[in-house]
């Protein structure tokens, strides 16, 4: 049955045409909340249910101190979550010691520099090498250069990335990061590329491997690799 959901659960009011918000699969928990938290009650119900599932997984792990519950995908994209809701989400993941493989938070008009500072604090203070996220999807939000620099500082000053590559110890796996269509100055991104913190990639070539001590971030770029960033229609808003 690998690849199929083993159990389904949905908080009251969160069951819709797209199916339950919370699903338990062989690979881990999946949160399918894209555009579905239109009320505070809907978000709170999801969070309560998620915490219950995480507690159950922790209890099942028993005395295994190295075990951590896995959330394969945490999708809260295209919602107008408040700063407090984002902070509660990050704190909950830290308290549970959950390993979130993929955060999908794109298309959130309320995801601004304050939220990114909260995310940066979370990465700096509550995440370990074992629980560090593999992917952050933050495109089409309200992030400016200040928020970008806060996130880069948290990543640069930590030992979370690049992650060790199980198949090849000589290589490392950077954080997969998407930031298209925000309000970030191109030269700020270019500086991080020049400093060796970021390496860019295109969808055609795919994300690249790194090495211990090498680039910590794989950043999706729309243009050619010689240009760190394609700001497209939002470039004018920075000037």
PDB file of C-alpha atoms in Angstrom:
ATOM      1  CA  UNK A   1       0.000   0.000   0.000  1.00  0.00           C
ATOM      2  CA  UNK A   2       3.019   2.293  -0.205  1.00  0.00           C
ATOM      3  CA  UNK A   3       2.131   5.650  -1.697  1.00  0.00           C
ATOM      4  CA  UNK A   4      -1.498   5.506  -0.578  1.00  0.00           C
ATOM      5  CA  UNK A   5      -3.042   7.226   2.408  1.00  0.00           C
ATOM      6  CA  UNK A   6      -3.632   4.800   5.252  1.00  0.00           C
ATOM      7  CA  UNK A   7      -5.953   6.987   7.267  1.00  0.00           C
ATOM      8  CA  UNK A   8      -7.830  10.212   6.802  1.00  0.00           C
ATOM      9  CA  UNK A   9      -8.950  12.783   9.308  1.00  0.00           C
ATOM     10  CA  UNK A  10     -10.571  16.183   8.913  1.00  0.00           C
ATOM     11  CA  UNK A  11     -11.426  18.761  11.566  1.00  0.00           C
ATOM     12  CA  UNK A  12     -15.101  19.785  11.661  1.00  0.00           C
ATOM     13  CA  UNK A  13     -15.795  22.377   8.999  1.00  0.00           C
ATOM     14  CA  UNK A  14     -12.614  21.587   7.056  1.00  0.00           C
ATOM     15  CA  UNK A  15     -14.007  18.750   4.969  1.00  0.00           C
ATOM     16  CA  UNK A  16     -14.622  19.926   1.421  1.00  0.00           C
ATOM     17  CA  UNK A  17     -14.407  18.942  -2.237  1.00  0.00           C
ATOM     18  CA  UNK A  18     -10.620  18.660  -1.933  1.00  0.00           C
ATOM     19  CA  UNK A  19     -10.920  16.017   0.795  1.00  0.00           C
ATOM     20  CA  UNK A  20      -9.730  16.120   4.397  1.00  0.00           C
ATOM     21  CA  UNK A  21      -7.200  18.728   5.444  1.00  0.00           C
ATOM     22  CA  UNK A  22      -5.112  16.256   7.450  1.00  0.00           C
ATOM     23  CA  UNK A  23      -3.988  12.920   6.071  1.00  0.00           C
ATOM     24  CA  UNK A  24      -1.730  10.231   7.510  1.00  0.00           C
ATOM     25  CA  UNK A  25       0.291   8.488   4.798  1.00  0.00           C
ATOM     26  CA  UNK A  26       3.160   5.974   4.945  1.00  0.00           C
ATOM     27  CA  UNK A  27       5.596   8.830   4.266  1.00  0.00           C
ATOM     28  CA  UNK A  28       4.197  11.039   7.026  1.00  0.00           C
ATOM     29  CA  UNK A  29       1.426  13.518   7.765  1.00  0.00           C
ATOM     30  CA  UNK A  30       0.171  15.778   4.983  1.00  0.00           C
ATOM     31  CA  UNK A  31      -1.576  19.086   5.643  1.00  0.00           C
ATOM     32  CA  UNK A  32      -3.656  20.069   2.621  1.00  0.00           C
ATOM     33  CA  UNK A  33      -4.807  23.524   3.635  1.00  0.00           C
ATOM     34  CA  UNK A  34      -4.367  25.529   0.444  1.00  0.00           C
ATOM     35  CA  UNK A  35      -6.949  28.325   0.515  1.00  0.00           C
ATOM     36  CA  UNK A  36      -9.043  26.526   3.131  1.00  0.00           C
ATOM     37  CA  UNK A  37      -8.532  28.581   6.298  1.00  0.00           C
ATOM     38  CA  UNK A  38     -11.014  31.355   5.710  1.00  0.00           C
ATOM     39  CA  UNK A  39     -11.928  31.654   9.377  1.00  0.00           C
ATOM     40  CA  UNK A  40      -9.848  31.542  12.573  1.00  0.00           C
ATOM     41  CA  UNK A  41     -11.905  28.542  13.666  1.00  0.00           C
ATOM     42  CA  UNK A  42     -10.906  26.538  10.585  1.00  0.00           C
ATOM     43  CA  UNK A  43      -7.211  27.176  11.221  1.00  0.00           C
ATOM     44  CA  UNK A  44      -7.514  26.378  14.934  1.00  0.00           C
ATOM     45  CA  UNK A  45      -9.341  23.127  14.177  1.00  0.00           C
ATOM     46  CA  UNK A  46      -6.567  22.091  11.804  1.00  0.00           C
ATOM     47  CA  UNK A  47      -3.875  22.939  14.338  1.00  0.00           C
ATOM     48  CA  UNK A  48      -5.664  21.054  17.129  1.00  0.00           C
ATOM     49  CA  UNK A  49      -6.012  17.998  14.914  1.00  0.00           C
ATOM     50  CA  UNK A  50      -2.394  18.203  13.791  1.00  0.00           C
ATOM     51  CA  UNK A  51      -1.158  18.422  17.372  1.00  0.00           C
ATOM     52  CA  UNK A  52      -3.238  15.353  18.255  1.00  0.00           C
ATOM     53  CA  UNK A  53      -1.706  13.398  15.380  1.00  0.00           C
ATOM     54  CA  UNK A  54       1.816  14.484  16.344  1.00  0.00           C
ATOM     55  CA  UNK A  55       1.241  13.504  19.970  1.00  0.00           C
ATOM     56  CA  UNK A  56       0.015  10.081  18.875  1.00  0.00           C
ATOM     57  CA  UNK A  57       3.112   9.541  16.735  1.00  0.00           C
ATOM     58  CA  UNK A  58       5.387  10.588  19.598  1.00  0.00           C
ATOM     59  CA  UNK A  59       3.644   8.180  21.962  1.00  0.00           C
ATOM     60  CA  UNK A  60       4.065   5.352  19.465  1.00  0.00           C
ATOM     61  CA  UNK A  61       7.794   6.036  19.207  1.00  0.00           C
ATOM     62  CA  UNK A  62       8.087   5.249  22.921  1.00  0.00           C
ATOM     63  CA  UNK A  63      11.583   5.531  24.346  1.00  0.00           C
ATOM     64  CA  UNK A  64      13.265   6.205  21.003  1.00  0.00           C
ATOM     65  CA  UNK A  65      14.772   9.632  21.710  1.00  0.00           C
ATOM     66  CA  UNK A  66      15.911  10.007  18.101  1.00  0.00           C
ATOM     67  CA  UNK A  67      12.457   9.502  16.611  1.00  0.00           C
ATOM     68  CA  UNK A  68      10.625  12.583  15.390  1.00  0.00           C
ATOM     69  CA  UNK A  69       7.210  12.792  13.737  1.00  0.00           C
ATOM     70  CA  UNK A  70       7.392  13.562  10.027  1.00  0.00           C
ATOM     71  CA  UNK A  71       5.145  16.001   8.172  1.00  0.00           C
ATOM     72  CA  UNK A  72       5.744  15.323   4.513  1.00  0.00           C
ATOM     73  CA  UNK A  73       3.932  18.451   3.380  1.00  0.00           C
ATOM     74  CA  UNK A  74       2.555  21.398   5.322  1.00  0.00           C
ATOM     75  CA  UNK A  75       0.507  23.410   2.838  1.00  0.00           C
ATOM     76  CA  UNK A  76      -1.052  26.612   4.184  1.00  0.00           C
ATOM     77  CA  UNK A  77      -0.636  28.521   0.925  1.00  0.00           C
ATOM     78  CA  UNK A  78      -3.124  31.042  -0.461  1.00  0.00           C
ATOM     79  CA  UNK A  79      -4.504  31.925   2.963  1.00  0.00           C
ATOM     80  CA  UNK A  80      -4.632  35.243   4.816  1.00  0.00           C
ATOM     81  CA  UNK A  81      -3.129  33.979   8.048  1.00  0.00           C
ATOM     82  CA  UNK A  82      -2.216  36.487  10.730  1.00  0.00           C
ATOM     83  CA  UNK A  83       1.250  36.917  12.209  1.00  0.00           C
ATOM     84  CA  UNK A  84       0.000  35.242  15.383  1.00  0.00           C
ATOM     85  CA  UNK A  85      -1.277  32.242  13.416  1.00  0.00           C
ATOM     86  CA  UNK A  86       2.043  31.816  11.603  1.00  0.00           C
ATOM     87  CA  UNK A  87       3.921  32.119  14.905  1.00  0.00           C
ATOM     88  CA  UNK A  88       1.634  29.559  16.552  1.00  0.00           C
ATOM     89  CA  UNK A  89       2.261  27.187  13.663  1.00  0.00           C
ATOM     90  CA  UNK A  90       6.050  27.484  13.939  1.00  0.00           C
ATOM     91  CA  UNK A  91       6.033  27.153  17.737  1.00  0.00           C
ATOM     92  CA  UNK A  92       3.820  24.067  17.510  1.00  0.00           C
ATOM     93  CA  UNK A  93       6.251  22.411  15.108  1.00  0.00           C
ATOM     94  CA  UNK A  94       9.158  23.238  17.405  1.00  0.00           C
ATOM     95  CA  UNK A  95       7.466  21.958  20.561  1.00  0.00           C
ATOM     96  CA  UNK A  96       6.509  18.696  18.851  1.00  0.00           C
ATOM     97  CA  UNK A  97      10.004  18.295  17.414  1.00  0.00           C
ATOM     98  CA  UNK A  98       8.368  17.647  14.055  1.00  0.00           C
ATOM     99  CA  UNK A  99      10.348  17.273  10.866  1.00  0.00           C
ATOM    100  CA  UNK A 100       8.514  19.198   8.151  1.00  0.00           C
ATOM    101  CA  UNK A 101       9.903  18.190   4.784  1.00  0.00           C
ATOM    102  CA  UNK A 102       8.102  20.806   2.724  1.00  0.00           C
ATOM    103  CA  UNK A 103       6.488  24.085   3.791  1.00  0.00           C
ATOM    104  CA  UNK A 104       4.132  25.477   1.154  1.00  0.00           C
ATOM    105  CA  UNK A 105       3.302  29.066   2.115  1.00  0.00           C
ATOM    106  CA  UNK A 106       3.154  30.726  -1.291  1.00  0.00           C
ATOM    107  CA  UNK A 107       0.449  33.154  -2.338  1.00  0.00           C
ATOM    108  CA  UNK A 108      -0.137  34.485   1.185  1.00  0.00           C
ATOM    109  CA  UNK A 109      -0.579  38.285   1.023  1.00  0.00           C
ATOM    110  CA  UNK A 110      -0.086  38.493   4.796  1.00  0.00           C
ATOM    111  CA  UNK A 111       3.254  36.669   4.756  1.00  0.00           C
ATOM    112  CA  UNK A 112       5.478  39.711   5.151  1.00  0.00           C
ATOM    113  CA  UNK A 113       8.805  40.580   6.771  1.00  0.00           C
ATOM    114  CA  UNK A 114       7.416  40.085  10.280  1.00  0.00           C
ATOM    115  CA  UNK A 115       6.367  36.541   9.440  1.00  0.00           C
ATOM    116  CA  UNK A 116       9.721  35.874   7.805  1.00  0.00           C
ATOM    117  CA  UNK A 117      11.489  37.152  10.922  1.00  0.00           C
ATOM    118  CA  UNK A 118       9.403  34.710  12.959  1.00  0.00           C
ATOM    119  CA  UNK A 119      10.340  31.920  10.545  1.00  0.00           C
ATOM    120  CA  UNK A 120      13.996  32.937  10.790  1.00  0.00           C
ATOM    121  CA  UNK A 121      13.845  32.837  14.598  1.00  0.00           C
ATOM    122  CA  UNK A 122      12.241  29.400  14.361  1.00  0.00           C
ATOM    123  CA  UNK A 123      15.041  28.099  12.139  1.00  0.00           C
ATOM    124  CA  UNK A 124      17.691  29.612  14.406  1.00  0.00           C
ATOM    125  CA  UNK A 125      16.291  28.511  17.747  1.00  0.00           C
ATOM    126  CA  UNK A 126      13.919  25.556  17.421  1.00  0.00           C
ATOM    127  CA  UNK A 127      15.142  23.508  14.476  1.00  0.00           C
ATOM    128  CA  UNK A 128      17.918  20.924  14.504  1.00  0.00           C
ATOM    129  CA  UNK A 129      19.794  19.223  11.694  1.00  0.00           C
ATOM    130  CA  UNK A 130      17.355  16.312  12.052  1.00  0.00           C
ATOM    131  CA  UNK A 131      14.219  18.469  11.829  1.00  0.00           C
ATOM    132  CA  UNK A 132      15.318  21.171   9.366  1.00  0.00           C
ATOM    133  CA  UNK A 133      12.893  21.609   6.451  1.00  0.00           C
ATOM    134  CA  UNK A 134      14.021  20.494   3.021  1.00  0.00           C
ATOM    135  CA  UNK A 135      11.906  22.975   1.062  1.00  0.00           C
ATOM    136  CA  UNK A 136      10.429  26.451   1.622  1.00  0.00           C
ATOM    137  CA  UNK A 137       7.902  27.701  -0.939  1.00  0.00           C
ATOM    138  CA  UNK A 138       7.452  31.447  -0.347  1.00  0.00           C
ATOM    139  CA  UNK A 139       6.664  32.905  -3.770  1.00  0.00           C
ATOM    140  CA  UNK A 140       3.914  35.486  -4.359  1.00  0.00           C
ATOM    141  CA  UNK A 141       3.934  36.878  -0.835  1.00  0.00           C
ATOM    142  CA  UNK A 142       4.762  40.311   0.657  1.00  0.00           C
ATOM    143  CA  UNK A 143       8.433  39.774   1.504  1.00  0.00           C
ATOM    144  CA  UNK A 144      10.869  42.664   1.043  1.00  0.00           C
ATOM    145  CA  UNK A 145      14.648  42.807   1.138  1.00  0.00           C
ATOM    146  CA  UNK A 146      14.616  43.092   4.948  1.00  0.00           C
ATOM    147  CA  UNK A 147      12.765  39.808   5.347  1.00  0.00           C
ATOM    148  CA  UNK A 148      14.992  38.115   2.795  1.00  0.00           C
ATOM    149  CA  UNK A 149      18.137  39.216   4.640  1.00  0.00           C
ATOM    150  CA  UNK A 150      16.734  38.001   7.968  1.00  0.00           C
ATOM    151  CA  UNK A 151      16.124  34.559   6.474  1.00  0.00           C
ATOM    152  CA  UNK A 152      19.564  34.465   4.862  1.00  0.00           C
ATOM    153  CA  UNK A 153      21.203  35.422   8.160  1.00  0.00           C
ATOM    154  CA  UNK A 154      19.413  32.591   9.974  1.00  0.00           C
ATOM    155  CA  UNK A 155      20.549  30.099   7.344  1.00  0.00           C
ATOM    156  CA  UNK A 156      24.090  31.427   7.043  1.00  0.00           C
ATOM    157  CA  UNK A 157      24.765  31.361  10.794  1.00  0.00           C
ATOM    158  CA  UNK A 158      23.404  27.846  11.286  1.00  0.00           C
ATOM    159  CA  UNK A 159      24.752  24.399  10.474  1.00  0.00           C
ATOM    160  CA  UNK A 160      21.428  23.157   9.091  1.00  0.00           C
ATOM    161  CA  UNK A 161      22.489  23.256   5.439  1.00  0.00           C
ATOM    162  CA  UNK A 162      23.661  21.767   3.253  1.00  0.00           C
ATOM    163  CA  UNK A 163      22.134  18.541   4.536  1.00  0.00           C
ATOM    164  CA  UNK A 164      24.339  15.437   4.354  1.00  0.00           C
ATOM    165  CA  UNK A 165      23.767  13.303   1.285  1.00  0.00           C
ATOM    166  CA  UNK A 166      23.252   9.682   2.413  1.00  0.00           C
ATOM    167  CA  UNK A 167      24.430   8.318  -0.939  1.00  0.00           C
ATOM    168  CA  UNK A 168      27.572  10.460  -1.119  1.00  0.00           C
ATOM    169  CA  UNK A 169      29.175  11.926   2.029  1.00  0.00           C
ATOM    170  CA  UNK A 170      31.293  14.225  -0.154  1.00  0.00           C
ATOM    171  CA  UNK A 171      28.168  16.059  -1.278  1.00  0.00           C
ATOM    172  CA  UNK A 172      25.484  18.088   0.473  1.00  0.00           C
ATOM    173  CA  UNK A 173      21.884  19.042  -0.233  1.00  0.00           C
ATOM    174  CA  UNK A 174      20.998  22.750   0.048  1.00  0.00           C
ATOM    175  CA  UNK A 175      17.629  24.118   1.124  1.00  0.00           C
ATOM    176  CA  UNK A 176      15.198  24.284  -1.811  1.00  0.00           C
ATOM    177  CA  UNK A 177      13.849  27.853  -1.770  1.00  0.00           C
ATOM    178  CA  UNK A 178      11.310  29.702  -3.901  1.00  0.00           C
ATOM    179  CA  UNK A 179      10.879  33.465  -3.552  1.00  0.00           C
ATOM    180  CA  UNK A 180       9.618  34.621  -6.953  1.00  0.00           C
ATOM    181  CA  UNK A 181       7.249  37.580  -7.161  1.00  0.00           C
ATOM    182  CA  UNK A 182       8.091  39.240  -3.883  1.00  0.00           C
ATOM    183  CA  UNK A 183       9.606  42.684  -3.269  1.00  0.00           C
ATOM    184  CA  UNK A 184      13.280  41.785  -2.915  1.00  0.00           C
ATOM    185  CA  UNK A 185      16.024  43.901  -4.455  1.00  0.00           C
ATOM    186  CA  UNK A 186      17.964  41.989  -7.090  1.00  0.00           C
ATOM    187  CA  UNK A 187      21.340  43.214  -5.859  1.00  0.00           C
ATOM    188  CA  UNK A 188      20.638  41.822  -2.368  1.00  0.00           C
ATOM    189  CA  UNK A 189      20.125  38.375  -3.874  1.00  0.00           C
ATOM    190  CA  UNK A 190      23.157  38.756  -6.129  1.00  0.00           C
ATOM    191  CA  UNK A 191      25.328  39.562  -3.111  1.00  0.00           C
ATOM    192  CA  UNK A 192      24.325  36.282  -1.471  1.00  0.00           C
ATOM    193  CA  UNK A 193      25.063  34.442  -4.714  1.00  0.00           C
ATOM    194  CA  UNK A 194      28.480  36.100  -4.963  1.00  0.00           C
ATOM    195  CA  UNK A 195      29.173  35.238  -1.312  1.00  0.00           C
ATOM    196  CA  UNK A 196      28.533  31.563  -2.032  1.00  0.00           C
ATOM    197  CA  UNK A 197      25.493  31.233   0.227  1.00  0.00           C
ATOM    198  CA  UNK A 198      23.041  30.791  -2.668  1.00  0.00           C
ATOM    199  CA  UNK A 199      23.260  28.896  -5.920  1.00  0.00           C
ATOM    200  CA  UNK A 200      20.489  29.434  -8.445  1.00  0.00           C
ATOM    201  CA  UNK A 201      18.794  26.917 -10.685  1.00  0.00           C
ATOM    202  CA  UNK A 202      16.036  26.780 -13.269  1.00  0.00           C
ATOM    203  CA  UNK A 203      13.157  24.346 -13.541  1.00  0.00           C
ATOM    204  CA  UNK A 204      14.749  22.926 -16.675  1.00  0.00           C
ATOM    205  CA  UNK A 205      18.030  22.008 -14.973  1.00  0.00           C
ATOM    206  CA  UNK A 206      16.638  21.256 -11.514  1.00  0.00           C
ATOM    207  CA  UNK A 207      18.224  21.960  -8.111  1.00  0.00           C
ATOM    208  CA  UNK A 208      21.940  21.279  -7.780  1.00  0.00           C
ATOM    209  CA  UNK A 209      23.960  19.395  -5.204  1.00  0.00           C
ATOM    210  CA  UNK A 210      26.440  21.179  -2.960  1.00  0.00           C
ATOM    211  CA  UNK A 211      29.271  20.014  -0.718  1.00  0.00           C
ATOM    212  CA  UNK A 212      30.100  20.388   2.989  1.00  0.00           C
ATOM    213  CA  UNK A 213      30.830  24.060   3.532  1.00  0.00           C
ATOM    214  CA  UNK A 214      29.375  24.932   0.121  1.00  0.00           C
ATOM    215  CA  UNK A 215      26.189  26.794  -0.891  1.00  0.00           C
ATOM    216  CA  UNK A 216      23.358  26.366   1.596  1.00  0.00           C
ATOM    217  CA  UNK A 217      20.451  27.430  -0.614  1.00  0.00           C
ATOM    218  CA  UNK A 218      19.126  26.312  -3.989  1.00  0.00           C
ATOM    219  CA  UNK A 219      17.106  29.303  -5.212  1.00  0.00           C
ATOM    220  CA  UNK A 220      14.793  28.971  -8.180  1.00  0.00           C
ATOM    221  CA  UNK A 221      15.593  31.659 -10.748  1.00  0.00           C
ATOM    222  CA  UNK A 222      13.417  32.432 -13.737  1.00  0.00           C
ATOM    223  CA  UNK A 223      16.149  33.867 -15.920  1.00  0.00           C
ATOM    224  CA  UNK A 224      19.522  32.576 -17.033  1.00  0.00           C
ATOM    225  CA  UNK A 225      21.955  31.513 -14.351  1.00  0.00           C
ATOM    226  CA  UNK A 226      24.180  34.503 -15.111  1.00  0.00           C
ATOM    227  CA  UNK A 227      21.424  36.639 -13.593  1.00  0.00           C
ATOM    228  CA  UNK A 228      20.625  35.715 -10.012  1.00  0.00           C
ATOM    229  CA  UNK A 229      17.020  36.739 -10.212  1.00  0.00           C
ATOM    230  CA  UNK A 230      14.241  37.679 -12.574  1.00  0.00           C
ATOM    231  CA  UNK A 231      12.115  40.194 -10.725  1.00  0.00           C
ATOM    232  CA  UNK A 232       9.566  40.247 -13.573  1.00  0.00           C
ATOM    233  CA  UNK A 233       6.650  42.603 -13.034  1.00  0.00           C
ATOM    234  CA  UNK A 234       7.529  43.477  -9.438  1.00  0.00           C
ATOM    235  CA  UNK A 235      10.902  45.097 -10.096  1.00  0.00           C
ATOM    236  CA  UNK A 236       9.318  48.511 -10.456  1.00  0.00           C
ATOM    237  CA  UNK A 237       7.853  48.294  -6.956  1.00  0.00           C
ATOM    238  CA  UNK A 238      11.315  48.167  -5.401  1.00  0.00           C
ATOM    239  CA  UNK A 239      12.611  51.351  -7.012  1.00  0.00           C
TER     240      UNK A 239
END
